[in-house]
PDB file of C-alpha atoms and ligand atoms in Angstrom:
ATOM      1  CA  MET M   1       0.196   0.177  -0.004  1.00  0.00           C
ATOM      2  CA  THR M   2       1.265   3.313  -0.937  1.00  0.00           C
ATOM      3  CA  THR M   3       1.960   6.030   1.853  1.00  0.00           C
ATOM      4  CA  PRO M   4       0.095   9.049   1.770  1.00  0.00           C
ATOM      5  CA  VAL M   5       2.069  12.386   0.895  1.00  0.00           C
ATOM      6  CA  LEU M   6       0.006  14.242   3.628  1.00  0.00           C
ATOM      7  CA  THR M   7      -2.590  13.187   6.222  1.00  0.00           C
ATOM      8  CA  LEU M   8      -5.166  15.042   8.127  1.00  0.00           C
ATOM      9  CA  ARG M   9      -6.301  13.479  11.544  1.00  0.00           C
ATOM     10  CA  GLY M  10      -9.020  14.452  13.587  1.00  0.00           C
ATOM     11  CA  LEU M  11      -8.876  18.010  12.639  1.00  0.00           C
ATOM     12  CA  CYS M  12     -11.297  20.751  13.947  1.00  0.00           C
ATOM     13  CA  LYS M  13     -11.479  24.167  13.714  1.00  0.00           C
ATOM     14  CA  ASP M  14     -14.282  26.788  15.246  1.00  0.00           C
ATOM     15  CA  PHE M  15     -15.128  29.987  14.203  1.00  0.00           C
ATOM     16  CA  GLY M  16     -17.339  31.093  17.572  1.00  0.00           C
ATOM     17  CA  ALA M  17     -20.326  28.931  17.267  1.00  0.00           C
ATOM     18  CA  ILE M  18     -19.527  27.602  13.817  1.00  0.00           C
ATOM     19  CA  ARG M  19     -17.556  24.028  13.624  1.00  0.00           C
ATOM     20  CA  ALA M  20     -16.483  24.818  10.533  1.00  0.00           C
ATOM     21  CA  THR M  21     -13.899  21.587  10.805  1.00  0.00           C
ATOM     22  CA  ASP M  22     -15.599  18.738  12.257  1.00  0.00           C
ATOM     23  CA  GLN M  23     -13.083  15.858  13.157  1.00  0.00           C
ATOM     24  CA  VAL M  24     -11.720  15.965   9.612  1.00  0.00           C
ATOM     25  CA  ASN M  25      -9.340  12.820   8.826  1.00  0.00           C
ATOM     26  CA  LEU M  26      -8.176  12.146   4.740  1.00  0.00           C
ATOM     27  CA  ASP M  27      -5.535  10.825   3.593  1.00  0.00           C
ATOM     28  CA  PHE M  28      -3.839  12.414  -0.015  1.00  0.00           C
ATOM     29  CA  PHE M  29      -1.331  10.120  -2.201  1.00  0.00           C
ATOM     30  CA  SER M  30       0.834  11.319  -4.966  1.00  0.00           C
ATOM     31  CA  GLY M  31      -0.107  11.325  -8.511  1.00  0.00           C
ATOM     32  CA  GLU M  32      -3.967  11.468  -7.689  1.00  0.00           C
ATOM     33  CA  ILE M  33      -6.632  13.919  -7.656  1.00  0.00           C
ATOM     34  CA  HIS M  34      -8.706  14.072  -4.587  1.00  0.00           C
ATOM     35  CA  ALA M  35     -11.531  16.580  -5.166  1.00  0.00           C
ATOM     36  CA  LEU M  36     -13.529  18.468  -2.270  1.00  0.00           C
ATOM     37  CA  ILE M  37     -16.737  19.095  -2.494  1.00  0.00           C
ATOM     38  CA  GLY M  38     -19.433  20.218  -0.665  1.00  0.00           C
ATOM     39  CA  PRO M  39     -22.221  23.324  -0.786  1.00  0.00           C
ATOM     40  CA  ASN M  40     -21.731  26.559   0.260  1.00  0.00           C
ATOM     41  CA  GLY M  41     -20.217  27.423   3.891  1.00  0.00           C
ATOM     42  CA  ALA M  42     -19.269  23.544   4.044  1.00  0.00           C
ATOM     43  CA  GLY M  43     -15.868  24.091   5.111  1.00  0.00           C
ATOM     44  CA  LYS M  44     -13.813  23.584   2.120  1.00  0.00           C
ATOM     45  CA  THR M  45     -11.485  26.793   1.960  1.00  0.00           C
ATOM     46  CA  THR M  46     -11.439  26.096   5.584  1.00  0.00           C
ATOM     47  CA  LEU M  47      -9.471  22.856   5.492  1.00  0.00           C
ATOM     48  CA  ILE M  48      -7.315  24.510   2.464  1.00  0.00           C
ATOM     49  CA  ASN M  49      -6.469  27.205   4.595  1.00  0.00           C
ATOM     50  CA  GLN M  50      -5.184  24.968   7.542  1.00  0.00           C
ATOM     51  CA  ILE M  51      -3.099  22.440   5.532  1.00  0.00           C
ATOM     52  CA  ALA M  52      -1.745  26.048   3.666  1.00  0.00           C
ATOM     53  CA  GLY M  53      -0.848  26.935   7.254  1.00  0.00           C
ATOM     54  CA  GLU M  54      -2.799  30.427   7.218  1.00  0.00           C
ATOM     55  CA  LEU M  55      -5.016  29.348   9.723  1.00  0.00           C
ATOM     56  CA  LYS M  56      -4.006  27.084  12.652  1.00  0.00           C
ATOM     57  CA  PRO M  57      -6.632  24.289  14.002  1.00  0.00           C
ATOM     58  CA  ASP M  58      -8.228  23.970  17.202  1.00  0.00           C
ATOM     59  CA  ALA M  59      -7.460  19.758  17.380  1.00  0.00           C
ATOM     60  CA  GLY M  60      -5.734  17.513  15.392  1.00  0.00           C
ATOM     61  CA  ALA M  61      -2.894  17.320  13.089  1.00  0.00           C
ATOM     62  CA  ILE M  62      -1.436  17.508   9.937  1.00  0.00           C
ATOM     63  CA  ARG M  63       1.542  15.209   8.829  1.00  0.00           C
ATOM     64  CA  PHE M  64       3.481  16.183   5.614  1.00  0.00           C
ATOM     65  CA  GLU M  65       5.568  12.729   4.109  1.00  0.00           C
ATOM     66  CA  GLY M  66       5.401  11.618   7.759  1.00  0.00           C
ATOM     67  CA  GLN M  67       6.480  15.123   9.544  1.00  0.00           C
ATOM     68  CA  ASP M  68       4.013  17.188  11.663  1.00  0.00           C
ATOM     69  CA  ILE M  69       3.405  20.543  10.566  1.00  0.00           C
ATOM     70  CA  THR M  70       0.469  21.208  11.851  1.00  0.00           C
ATOM     71  CA  PHE M  71       1.789  24.378  13.887  1.00  0.00           C
ATOM     72  CA  GLN M  72       4.643  25.361  10.892  1.00  0.00           C
ATOM     73  CA  PRO M  73       4.394  28.247   9.228  1.00  0.00           C
ATOM     74  CA  VAL M  74       3.459  29.175   5.335  1.00  0.00           C
ATOM     75  CA  HIS M  75       6.710  29.798   4.428  1.00  0.00           C
ATOM     76  CA  ARG M  76       8.069  26.233   5.952  1.00  0.00           C
ATOM     77  CA  ARG M  77       5.280  24.481   4.402  1.00  0.00           C
ATOM     78  CA  SER M  78       6.012  25.820   1.050  1.00  0.00           C
ATOM     79  CA  ALA M  79       9.459  25.133   1.663  1.00  0.00           C
ATOM     80  CA  LEU M  80       8.635  21.277   2.293  1.00  0.00           C
ATOM     81  CA  GLY M  81       6.179  21.163  -0.766  1.00  0.00           C
ATOM     82  CA  ILE M  82       2.878  22.267  -0.332  1.00  0.00           C
ATOM     83  CA  ALA M  83       1.707  25.483  -2.628  1.00  0.00           C
ATOM     84  CA  ARG M  84      -2.141  27.157  -3.086  1.00  0.00           C
ATOM     85  CA  THR M  85      -3.990  28.908  -5.330  1.00  0.00           C
ATOM     86  CA  PHE M  86      -6.200  31.305  -4.400  1.00  0.00           C
ATOM     87  CA  GLN M  87      -9.961  31.332  -5.433  1.00  0.00           C
ATOM     88  CA  ALA M  88      -9.256  35.137  -6.593  1.00  0.00           C
ATOM     89  CA  THR M  89      -6.555  36.010  -8.970  1.00  0.00           C
ATOM     90  CA  ASN M  90      -3.522  37.234  -6.476  1.00  0.00           C
ATOM     91  CA  ILE M  91      -1.327  38.380  -9.045  1.00  0.00           C
ATOM     92  CA  PHE M  92      -0.023  42.249 -10.423  1.00  0.00           C
ATOM     93  CA  ASN M  93      -1.593  43.666 -12.981  1.00  0.00           C
ATOM     94  CA  GLY M  94       0.748  46.112 -13.489  1.00  0.00           C
ATOM     95  CA  PHE M  95       3.645  43.197 -13.847  1.00  0.00           C
ATOM     96  CA  THR M  96       4.237  40.530 -16.918  1.00  0.00           C
ATOM     97  CA  ALA M  97       2.902  37.515 -16.124  1.00  0.00           C
ATOM     98  CA  LEU M  98       6.627  36.787 -16.440  1.00  0.00           C
ATOM     99  CA  ASP M  99       7.573  39.250 -13.970  1.00  0.00           C
ATOM    100  CA  ASN M 100       4.668  37.690 -11.525  1.00  0.00           C
ATOM    101  CA  VAL M 101       6.516  34.456 -11.713  1.00  0.00           C
ATOM    102  CA  ALA M 102       9.423  35.460 -11.434  1.00  0.00           C
ATOM    103  CA  LEU M 103       8.729  37.283  -7.795  1.00  0.00           C
ATOM    104  CA  ALA M 104       7.326  33.741  -6.537  1.00  0.00           C
ATOM    105  CA  VAL M 105      10.693  31.909  -7.643  1.00  0.00           C
ATOM    106  CA  GLN M 106      12.415  34.761  -5.798  1.00  0.00           C
ATOM    107  CA  ALA M 107      10.299  34.038  -2.508  1.00  0.00           C
ATOM    108  CA  ARG M 108      10.798  29.994  -3.051  1.00  0.00           C
ATOM    109  CA  ASP M 109      14.565  31.151  -3.030  1.00  0.00           C
ATOM    110  CA  GLY M 110      14.168  33.012   0.094  1.00  0.00           C
ATOM    111  CA  HIS M 111      15.797  35.772  -1.911  1.00  0.00           C
ATOM    112  CA  SER M 112      15.364  39.610  -0.638  1.00  0.00           C
ATOM    113  CA  PHE M 113      12.830  41.711  -3.398  1.00  0.00           C
ATOM    114  CA  ARG M 114      15.574  43.131  -5.063  1.00  0.00           C
ATOM    115  CA  PHE M 115      13.566  46.518  -6.525  1.00  0.00           C
ATOM    116  CA  TRP M 116      16.847  47.634  -7.974  1.00  0.00           C
ATOM    117  CA  LYS M 117      17.369  44.831 -10.363  1.00  0.00           C
ATOM    118  CA  PRO M 118      13.811  43.023 -11.557  1.00  0.00           C
ATOM    119  CA  ALA M 119      13.550  39.351 -10.870  1.00  0.00           C
ATOM    120  CA  ARG M 120      13.418  38.686 -14.816  1.00  0.00           C
ATOM    121  CA  ARG M 121      16.976  39.750 -15.342  1.00  0.00           C
ATOM    122  CA  VAL M 122      18.444  37.321 -12.767  1.00  0.00           C
ATOM    123  CA  GLU M 123      19.003  34.488 -14.956  1.00  0.00           C
ATOM    124  CA  PRO M 124      18.322  31.266 -12.914  1.00  0.00           C
ATOM    125  CA  VAL M 125      15.251  33.238 -11.901  1.00  0.00           C
ATOM    126  CA  ARG M 126      14.183  34.068 -15.284  1.00  0.00           C
ATOM    127  CA  ASP M 127      15.213  30.230 -16.220  1.00  0.00           C
ATOM    128  CA  ALA M 128      12.629  29.185 -13.470  1.00  0.00           C
ATOM    129  CA  ALA M 129       9.998  31.214 -14.012  1.00  0.00           C
ATOM    130  CA  LEU M 130       9.915  30.294 -18.064  1.00  0.00           C
ATOM    131  CA  THR M 131       9.883  27.054 -16.875  1.00  0.00           C
ATOM    132  CA  ALA M 132       6.841  27.035 -14.771  1.00  0.00           C
ATOM    133  CA  LEU M 133       5.283  29.390 -17.588  1.00  0.00           C
ATOM    134  CA  GLY M 134       5.553  26.532 -19.701  1.00  0.00           C
ATOM    135  CA  GLN M 135       4.197  24.099 -17.011  1.00  0.00           C
ATOM    136  CA  VAL M 136       1.047  25.376 -17.897  1.00  0.00           C
ATOM    137  CA  GLY M 137       1.755  26.350 -21.395  1.00  0.00           C
ATOM    138  CA  LEU M 138       1.886  30.524 -21.274  1.00  0.00           C
ATOM    139  CA  VAL M 139       5.097  31.125 -22.557  1.00  0.00           C
ATOM    140  CA  HIS M 140       4.234  33.151 -25.514  1.00  0.00           C
ATOM    141  CA  ARG M 141       2.284  35.615 -23.054  1.00  0.00           C
ATOM    142  CA  ALA M 142       5.088  35.624 -20.670  1.00  0.00           C
ATOM    143  CA  ASP M 143       6.533  39.292 -21.570  1.00  0.00           C
ATOM    144  CA  THR M 144       2.427  40.336 -21.757  1.00  0.00           C
ATOM    145  CA  ARG M 145       0.947  42.781 -18.488  1.00  0.00           C
ATOM    146  CA  ALA M 146      -1.057  40.787 -16.676  1.00  0.00           C
ATOM    147  CA  SER M 147      -4.324  43.326 -16.679  1.00  0.00           C
ATOM    148  CA  ARG M 148      -3.672  42.642 -20.838  1.00  0.00           C
ATOM    149  CA  LEU M 149      -4.575  38.713 -19.945  1.00  0.00           C
ATOM    150  CA  SER M 150      -7.876  36.773 -20.204  1.00  0.00           C
ATOM    151  CA  TYR M 151      -9.248  35.535 -16.649  1.00  0.00           C
ATOM    152  CA  GLY M 152      -8.505  32.298 -17.304  1.00  0.00           C
ATOM    153  CA  GLU M 153      -4.847  33.199 -18.154  1.00  0.00           C
ATOM    154  CA  GLN M 154      -4.712  34.857 -15.164  1.00  0.00           C
ATOM    155  CA  ARG M 155      -5.432  31.629 -13.349  1.00  0.00           C
ATOM    156  CA  LEU M 156      -3.082  29.915 -15.353  1.00  0.00           C
ATOM    157  CA  VAL M 157      -0.316  32.652 -14.051  1.00  0.00           C
ATOM    158  CA  GLY M 158      -1.512  32.224 -10.703  1.00  0.00           C
ATOM    159  CA  ILE M 159      -1.072  28.231 -11.462  1.00  0.00           C
ATOM    160  CA  ALA M 160       2.215  28.798 -12.275  1.00  0.00           C
ATOM    161  CA  MET M 161       3.401  30.714  -9.236  1.00  0.00           C
ATOM    162  CA  ALA M 162       2.555  28.071  -7.303  1.00  0.00           C
ATOM    163  CA  LEU M 163       4.149  25.576  -9.307  1.00  0.00           C
ATOM    164  CA  ALA M 164       7.164  27.791  -9.046  1.00  0.00           C
ATOM    165  CA  SER M 165       8.038  26.216  -5.552  1.00  0.00           C
ATOM    166  CA  SER M 166       8.095  22.569  -7.310  1.00  0.00           C
ATOM    167  CA  PRO M 167       5.630  21.190  -5.012  1.00  0.00           C
ATOM    168  CA  ARG M 168       4.562  18.109  -4.018  1.00  0.00           C
ATOM    169  CA  VAL M 169       1.002  18.768  -2.458  1.00  0.00           C
ATOM    170  CA  LEU M 170      -0.858  21.570  -4.523  1.00  0.00           C
ATOM    171  CA  LEU M 171      -4.089  23.026  -3.528  1.00  0.00           C
ATOM    172  CA  LEU M 172      -6.252  24.216  -5.448  1.00  0.00           C
ATOM    173  CA  ASP M 173      -9.323  26.709  -4.622  1.00  0.00           C
ATOM    174  CA  GLU M 174     -12.183  26.572  -7.217  1.00  0.00           C
ATOM    175  CA  PRO M 175      -9.652  26.822 -10.039  1.00  0.00           C
ATOM    176  CA  MET M 176     -12.670  26.745 -12.639  1.00  0.00           C
ATOM    177  CA  ALA M 177     -14.576  29.462 -10.978  1.00  0.00           C
ATOM    178  CA  GLY M 178     -15.984  32.336 -13.167  1.00  0.00           C
ATOM    179  CA  MET M 179     -14.161  30.651 -16.317  1.00  0.00           C
ATOM    180  CA  GLY M 180     -15.978  29.942 -20.037  1.00  0.00           C
ATOM    181  CA  ALA M 181     -16.380  26.053 -21.494  1.00  0.00           C
ATOM    182  CA  ARG M 182     -13.136  25.961 -23.007  1.00  0.00           C
ATOM    183  CA  ALA M 183     -10.778  27.781 -20.678  1.00  0.00           C
ATOM    184  CA  SER M 184     -12.297  25.093 -18.476  1.00  0.00           C
ATOM    185  CA  ALA M 185     -11.141  22.324 -20.721  1.00  0.00           C
ATOM    186  CA  GLU M 186      -7.852  23.829 -21.100  1.00  0.00           C
ATOM    187  CA  MET M 187      -7.591  23.310 -17.307  1.00  0.00           C
ATOM    188  CA  VAL M 188      -8.702  20.746 -16.724  1.00  0.00           C
ATOM    189  CA  GLY M 189      -6.061  19.139 -19.382  1.00  0.00           C
ATOM    190  CA  LEU M 190      -3.417  20.645 -17.447  1.00  0.00           C
ATOM    191  CA  LEU M 191      -4.962  19.518 -14.436  1.00  0.00           C
ATOM    192  CA  ARG M 192      -4.618  16.176 -15.171  1.00  0.00           C
ATOM    193  CA  ARG M 193      -1.301  16.624 -16.772  1.00  0.00           C
ATOM    194  CA  LEU M 194       0.119  18.396 -13.111  1.00  0.00           C
ATOM    195  CA  LYS M 195      -0.917  14.969 -11.778  1.00  0.00           C
ATOM    196  CA  ASP M 196       1.600  12.282 -12.746  1.00  0.00           C
ATOM    197  CA  ARG M 197       4.048  14.448 -10.582  1.00  0.00           C
ATOM    198  CA  MET M 198       2.147  15.845  -7.417  1.00  0.00           C
ATOM    199  CA  SER M 199      -0.471  15.168  -5.608  1.00  0.00           C
ATOM    200  CA  LEU M 200      -3.674  17.884  -6.223  1.00  0.00           C
ATOM    201  CA  LEU M 201      -6.616  18.678  -3.980  1.00  0.00           C
ATOM    202  CA  LEU M 202      -9.371  20.613  -5.808  1.00  0.00           C
ATOM    203  CA  VAL M 203     -11.873  22.510  -4.639  1.00  0.00           C
ATOM    204  CA  GLU M 204     -14.094  22.815  -7.347  1.00  0.00           C
ATOM    205  CA  HIS M 205     -18.597  23.623  -7.707  1.00  0.00           C
ATOM    206  CA  ASP M 206     -18.118  22.616 -11.602  1.00  0.00           C
ATOM    207  CA  MET M 207     -19.231  18.898 -10.521  1.00  0.00           C
ATOM    208  CA  ASP M 208     -18.756  18.104 -14.627  1.00  0.00           C
ATOM    209  CA  ALA M 209     -15.263  18.709 -14.308  1.00  0.00           C
ATOM    210  CA  VAL M 210     -14.971  16.822 -11.105  1.00  0.00           C
ATOM    211  CA  PHE M 211     -16.428  13.774 -11.552  1.00  0.00           C
ATOM    212  CA  SER M 212     -14.268  13.624 -15.015  1.00  0.00           C
ATOM    213  CA  LEU M 213     -10.624  14.543 -13.122  1.00  0.00           C
ATOM    214  CA  ALA M 214     -11.006  13.224  -9.585  1.00  0.00           C
ATOM    215  CA  ASP M 215      -9.472   9.827  -8.514  1.00  0.00           C
ATOM    216  CA  ARG M 216     -11.033  10.043  -5.261  1.00  0.00           C
ATOM    217  CA  ILE M 217     -13.871  12.670  -3.610  1.00  0.00           C
ATOM    218  CA  SER M 218     -14.864  13.476  -0.334  1.00  0.00           C
ATOM    219  CA  VAL M 219     -17.618  14.667   0.062  1.00  0.00           C
ATOM    220  CA  LEU M 220     -18.231  18.099   3.393  1.00  0.00           C
ATOM    221  CA  VAL M 221     -20.966  19.099   5.029  1.00  0.00           C
ATOM    222  CA  TYR M 222     -21.101  20.812   8.086  1.00  0.00           C
ATOM    223  CA  GLY M 223     -17.462  20.789   8.532  1.00  0.00           C
ATOM    224  CA  ARG M 224     -18.205  16.910   8.224  1.00  0.00           C
ATOM    225  CA  ILE M 225     -16.577  14.270   5.831  1.00  0.00           C
ATOM    226  CA  ILE M 226     -19.840  12.410   5.341  1.00  0.00           C
ATOM    227  CA  ALA M 227     -18.029  10.271   2.087  1.00  0.00           C
ATOM    228  CA  SER M 228     -14.934   9.432   0.839  1.00  0.00           C
ATOM    229  CA  GLY M 229     -13.965   7.596  -2.459  1.00  0.00           C
ATOM    230  CA  THR M 230     -14.065   6.519  -6.219  1.00  0.00           C
ATOM    231  CA  PRO M 231     -16.305   9.280  -8.107  1.00  0.00           C
ATOM    232  CA  GLU M 232     -18.693   6.072  -8.702  1.00  0.00           C
ATOM    233  CA  GLU M 233     -18.715   5.195  -5.148  1.00  0.00           C
ATOM    234  CA  ILE M 234     -19.662   9.080  -4.374  1.00  0.00           C
ATOM    235  CA  ARG M 235     -22.091   9.002  -7.183  1.00  0.00           C
ATOM    236  CA  ARG M 236     -24.033   6.083  -5.701  1.00  0.00           C
ATOM    237  CA  SER M 237     -23.902   6.871  -2.048  1.00  0.00           C
ATOM    238  CA  PRO M 238     -27.274   7.549  -0.430  1.00  0.00           C
ATOM    239  CA  ALA M 239     -25.784   9.644   2.437  1.00  0.00           C
ATOM    240  CA  VAL M 240     -24.383  12.607  -0.200  1.00  0.00           C
ATOM    241  CA  ARG M 241     -28.131  12.127  -2.155  1.00  0.00           C
ATOM    242  CA  GLU M 242     -29.249  12.716   1.245  1.00  0.00           C
ATOM    243  CA  ALA M 243     -26.828  15.653   2.007  1.00  0.00           C
ATOM    244  CA  TYR M 244     -27.500  17.109  -0.967  1.00  0.00           C
ATOM    245  CA  LEU M 245     -31.602  16.654  -1.095  1.00  0.00           C
ATOM    246  CA  GLY M 246     -31.857  17.827   2.319  1.00  0.00           C
ATOM    247  CA  GLU M 247     -30.043  21.403   1.341  1.00  0.00           C
ATOM    248  CA  GLU M 248     -33.412  22.896  -0.101  1.00  0.00           C
ATOM    249  CA  GLU M 249     -31.095  25.583  -2.170  1.00  0.00           C
ATOM    250  CA  ILE M 250     -29.937  22.321  -3.888  1.00  0.00           C
ATOM    251  CA  THR M 251     -30.568  20.196  -6.085  1.00  0.00           C
ATOM    252  CA  LEU M 252     -29.476  17.561  -7.766  1.00  0.00           C
ATOM    253  CA  GLU M 253     -29.666  15.166 -10.996  1.00  0.00           C
ATOM    254  CA  ASN M 254     -28.349  12.927 -13.280  1.00  0.00           C
ATOM    255  CA  THR M 255     -26.097  13.993 -15.872  1.00  0.00           C
ATOM    256  CA  ALA M 256     -24.150  12.322 -18.373  1.00  0.00           C
ATOM    257  CA  THR M 257     -20.745  12.537 -15.944  1.00  0.00           C
ATOM    258  CA  GLY M 258     -22.699  12.043 -12.853  1.00  0.00           C
ATOM    259  CA  LEU M 259     -24.052  14.139 -10.547  1.00  0.00           C
ATOM    260  CA  GLN M 260     -25.107  18.013 -11.425  1.00  0.00           C
ATOM    261  CA  VAL M 261     -25.336  20.376  -8.264  1.00  0.00           C
ATOM    262  CA  GLU M 262     -26.708  23.390  -8.783  1.00  0.00           C
ATOM    263  CA  THR M 263     -27.062  25.897  -6.012  1.00  0.00           C
ATOM    264  CA  HIS M 264     -29.771  28.634  -6.646  1.00  0.00           C
ATOM    265  CA  ALA M 265     -29.710  32.355  -4.818  1.00  0.00           C
TER     266      ALA M 265
HETATM  267  P1  ATP N 301     -17.796  28.512  -0.308  1.00  0.00           P
HETATM  268  O1  ATP N 301     -18.279  26.956  -0.961  1.00  0.00           O
HETATM  269  O2  ATP N 301     -19.328  28.927  -0.466  1.00  0.00           O
HETATM  270  O3  ATP N 301     -16.396  28.605  -0.892  1.00  0.00           O
HETATM  271  P2  ATP N 301     -16.683  26.998   2.333  1.00  0.00           P
HETATM  272  O4  ATP N 301     -17.224  25.111   1.897  1.00  0.00           O
HETATM  273  O5  ATP N 301     -15.053  26.866   1.308  1.00  0.00           O
HETATM  274  O6  ATP N 301     -17.879  27.414   1.222  1.00  0.00           O
HETATM  275  P3  ATP N 301     -15.850  27.672   4.325  1.00  0.00           P
HETATM  276  O7  ATP N 301     -15.554  29.685   3.706  1.00  0.00           O
HETATM  277  O8  ATP N 301     -14.811  27.156   4.695  1.00  0.00           O
HETATM  278  O9  ATP N 301     -16.390  26.974   3.221  1.00  0.00           O
HETATM  279  O10 ATP N 301     -16.747  28.591   5.935  1.00  0.00           O
HETATM  280  C1  ATP N 301     -16.811  27.602   6.588  1.00  0.00           C
HETATM  281  C2  ATP N 301     -18.218  28.038   7.402  1.00  0.00           C
HETATM  282  O11 ATP N 301     -16.556  29.085   8.613  1.00  0.00           O
HETATM  283  C3  ATP N 301     -19.317  29.443   6.786  1.00  0.00           C
HETATM  284  O12 ATP N 301     -20.268  28.951   7.852  1.00  0.00           O
HETATM  285  C4  ATP N 301     -18.410  30.325   6.857  1.00  0.00           C
HETATM  286  O13 ATP N 301     -19.119  31.148   7.627  1.00  0.00           O
HETATM  287  C5  ATP N 301     -17.492  30.572   8.482  1.00  0.00           C
HETATM  288  N1  ATP N 301     -16.131  30.772   8.074  1.00  0.00           N
HETATM  289  C6  ATP N 301     -15.124  31.177   7.791  1.00  0.00           C
HETATM  290  N2  ATP N 301     -14.127  32.029   7.460  1.00  0.00           N
HETATM  291  C7  ATP N 301     -14.552  32.532   8.627  1.00  0.00           C
HETATM  292  C8  ATP N 301     -14.212  33.226   9.585  1.00  0.00           C
HETATM  293  N3  ATP N 301     -12.726  33.984   9.347  1.00  0.00           N
HETATM  294  N4  ATP N 301     -14.350  34.042  10.693  1.00  0.00           N
HETATM  295  C9  ATP N 301     -15.683  33.464  10.891  1.00  0.00           C
HETATM  296  N5  ATP N 301     -16.773  32.507   9.849  1.00  0.00           N
HETATM  297  C10 ATP N 301     -15.470  31.984   9.417  1.00  0.00           C
END
């Protein structure tokens, strides 16, 4: 049996009276896409924030390659090999795609920011940044200002920035959000290519993407994992159907790829 690269054991996080993470146990394996789904407010981002180190759990443990990292700071986790992308793009609009990724490379290498010499002019930094841009298929846009990139391309720059740290675990918070069908399809292709080299934890509301990409899916409701398994097991799980159907705001119907979850305002 393969050893998990990342494990969560008994993780709990409260915000006042809200239990956003409730006794979560999960294992993530290298070469797998593990999707985390659940209704709005189920606690998906809160879980990602704890894995990335931006939030401290109230109880439980997080282990990365056997090492307890529960209370390690973000930069230490990043150095160990955990990277994340954000729901909103976190790039500088006035900088080129290459400059944005070069800054992420410098952060990885622990360089202080040399404002008198742009990061892209430091040869090894430039090479590493171009490699990361190449991994997301954006080398031809390297010198384009971020503000002139399409929304989908900006999301790709965000992923290249995360790839700059050569992660072994990549946490993706809604990478398809706000994208059109074509950009979403390209993102699906990219994530499929990336998974051979790392473990991907995907939080995503696009169920077609989730069910076509994920090797395993875990379902979070009110901070608790109510089901975890292959897409087929999740599709058939009575607990999942009941949990979604129990939510008045959510309808669930069969599509070619399985569950279609729609949230209504
Ligand atoms: P969505 O799919 O809408 O992004 P989510 O599953 O990512 O939702 P979280 O954002 O993790 O859910 O929120 C889980 C619960 O914790 C919600 O009830 C939310 O209101 C609450 N919450 C999250 N962050 C905070 C915070 N900093 N302070 C107080 N409550 C919070």
